Amino acid sequence: MKVTIVEPEPNEEEEVIIKCRLLDEELMRLINHFKQGGENLTVYREGEVFFLKPDEVFYFESVDQKVFAYCRSEVYQVKRKLYELLEDLPAQDFVRVSKSSILNLNQIKSLAPAFGGRYEARLKNGEKVIISRQYVGPLKEKLGV
């Protein structure tokens, strides 16, 4: 693969051009990374577009084929699938806690056992997120508990 970097003229907009024979999964991930502006997540609410830093998100949840980002007091829609988000989010900070949720480890205030081998995470904004039984082990390992 050849990489060419050209400095734009002072009045030109920055641009990324991709020439490829096959648009594979890795290339799509990179394209999404560029579209999101690197670190920022592109989210939507009431017809408006917002840009969030990943650490502003407490958790992501998939509900009725839509993905939502839950922040301190706001909820935004994310037009990506959970598995795509998990690939691009900082691995040390985010973990899958159920088939429909990804949790920001930095926003956990406390963890407590719940019924049936599940756990409940109480977040710094007061919300509670249930951790499915099959995801408790990997979560504990990531937290070093």
Coordinates of C-alpha atoms in Angstrom, one line a residue:
M1 CA 0.0 0.0 0.0
K2 CA 1.3 3.4 -0.9
V3 CA 0.7 6.4 1.4
T4 CA 1.0 10.0 0.0
I5 CA 0.7 13.1 2.2
V6 CA 0.3 16.4 0.5
E7 CA 0.0 19.7 2.3
P8 CA -3.1 21.6 1.1
E9 CA -2.9 25.2 -0.2
P10 CA -3.9 27.8 2.4
N11 CA -7.4 28.2 0.9
E12 CA -7.9 24.4 0.4
E13 CA -9.9 22.1 2.7
E14 CA -8.1 19.0 4.1
E15 CA -9.1 15.9 2.2
V16 CA -8.6 12.1 2.4
I17 CA -8.8 10.2 -0.9
I18 CA -8.8 6.4 -0.8
K19 CA -8.0 4.3 -3.9
C20 CA -8.7 0.6 -3.3
R21 CA -9.6 -2.6 -5.2
L22 CA -11.6 -4.0 -2.3
L23 CA -13.3 -2.2 0.5
D24 CA -12.7 -4.6 3.4
E25 CA -13.6 -4.5 7.1
E26 CA -10.3 -2.9 8.2
L27 CA -10.6 -0.1 5.6
M28 CA -14.2 0.6 6.6
R29 CA -13.1 0.9 10.2
L30 CA -10.5 3.5 9.2
I31 CA -13.0 5.4 7.0
N32 CA -15.4 5.5 10.0
H33 CA -12.5 6.7 12.2
F34 CA -11.8 9.6 9.7
K35 CA -15.5 10.4 9.3
Q36 CA -15.9 10.7 13.1
G37 CA -13.0 13.1 13.3
G38 CA -10.6 10.8 15.1
E39 CA -11.4 10.8 18.8
N40 CA -14.9 12.3 18.5
L41 CA -18.1 10.3 18.2
T42 CA -20.8 11.6 15.8
V43 CA -24.2 11.5 17.5
Y44 CA -27.7 12.8 16.8
R45 CA -30.6 14.3 18.7
E46 CA -33.8 15.9 17.4
G47 CA -32.3 16.4 13.9
E48 CA -29.1 18.0 15.2
V49 CA -25.6 16.5 14.9
F50 CA -23.3 16.6 17.9
F51 CA -19.7 15.5 18.5
L52 CA -18.8 13.8 21.8
K53 CA -15.5 12.7 23.3
P54 CA -15.8 8.9 24.2
D55 CA -15.2 9.7 27.9
E56 CA -18.4 11.8 28.0
V57 CA -20.5 8.6 27.3
F58 CA -21.5 6.6 30.4
Y59 CA -22.8 3.6 28.3
F60 CA -24.2 2.6 24.9
E61 CA -27.4 0.6 24.5
S62 CA -29.1 -1.0 21.6
V63 CA -32.9 -0.7 21.7
D64 CA -35.2 -1.7 18.8
Q65 CA -32.4 -1.8 16.2
K66 CA -31.2 1.7 17.3
V67 CA -28.1 2.5 19.3
F68 CA -28.1 5.2 21.9
A69 CA -25.3 6.9 23.8
Y70 CA -26.2 7.8 27.4
C71 CA -24.2 10.7 28.9
R72 CA -24.5 12.5 32.3
S73 CA -28.0 13.8 31.5
E74 CA -28.5 13.6 27.8
V75 CA -29.2 10.7 25.4
Y76 CA -28.1 10.7 21.8
Q77 CA -28.6 8.3 18.9
V78 CA -25.5 6.7 17.3
K79 CA -25.9 5.6 13.7
R80 CA -23.5 2.6 14.2
K81 CA -23.8 -0.9 15.5
L82 CA -22.5 -1.8 18.9
Y83 CA -19.8 -4.1 17.6
E84 CA -18.5 -1.2 15.3
L85 CA -18.4 1.1 18.3
L86 CA -16.5 -1.4 20.4
E87 CA -13.9 -1.8 17.7
D88 CA -13.2 2.0 17.7
L89 CA -13.6 2.9 21.3
P90 CA -10.5 2.8 23.6
A91 CA -10.3 -0.9 24.7
Q92 CA -9.0 -0.1 28.2
D93 CA -12.1 2.1 28.9
F94 CA -15.1 0.3 27.3
V95 CA -16.4 -3.2 27.7
R96 CA -19.4 -5.2 26.5
V97 CA -21.6 -6.0 29.4
S98 CA -24.6 -7.6 27.6
K99 CA -25.7 -8.3 24.1
S100 CA -27.2 -4.8 24.0
S101 CA -24.8 -2.7 26.1
I102 CA -21.3 -1.3 26.2
L103 CA -20.1 0.3 29.5
N104 CA -17.5 3.0 30.1
L105 CA -15.4 1.6 33.0
N106 CA -14.4 5.1 34.0
Q107 CA -18.0 6.0 34.8
I108 CA -18.6 3.1 37.3
K109 CA -19.2 4.2 40.9
S110 CA -19.8 0.7 42.3
L111 CA -20.6 -2.9 41.4
A112 CA -22.9 -5.2 43.3
P113 CA -24.0 -8.8 42.7
A114 CA -27.6 -9.1 41.4
F115 CA -30.0 -12.0 41.0
G116 CA -29.0 -15.0 38.8
G117 CA -25.2 -14.4 38.7
R118 CA -25.6 -11.0 37.1
Y119 CA -24.1 -7.8 38.5
E120 CA -25.4 -4.3 38.7
A121 CA -23.1 -1.3 37.9
R122 CA -24.1 2.0 39.6
L123 CA -22.8 4.8 37.5
K124 CA -21.5 8.2 38.5
N125 CA -24.7 9.8 37.1
G126 CA -26.9 7.6 39.3
E127 CA -28.0 5.2 36.6
K128 CA -27.8 1.5 36.9
V129 CA -26.7 -0.9 34.2
I130 CA -27.1 -4.7 34.5
I131 CA -24.2 -6.9 33.5
S132 CA -25.2 -10.2 32.0
R133 CA -23.9 -13.3 33.7
Q134 CA -21.7 -14.3 30.7
Y135 CA -19.9 -10.9 30.7
V136 CA -19.2 -10.7 34.5
G137 CA -16.0 -12.7 34.2
P138 CA -14.4 -10.5 31.5
L139 CA -15.5 -7.3 33.3
K140 CA -13.9 -8.5 36.6
E141 CA -10.7 -9.4 34.7
K142 CA -10.6 -6.0 33.1
L143 CA -11.1 -4.2 36.4
G144 CA -8.6 -6.5 38.2
V145 CA -11.2 -7.6 40.7

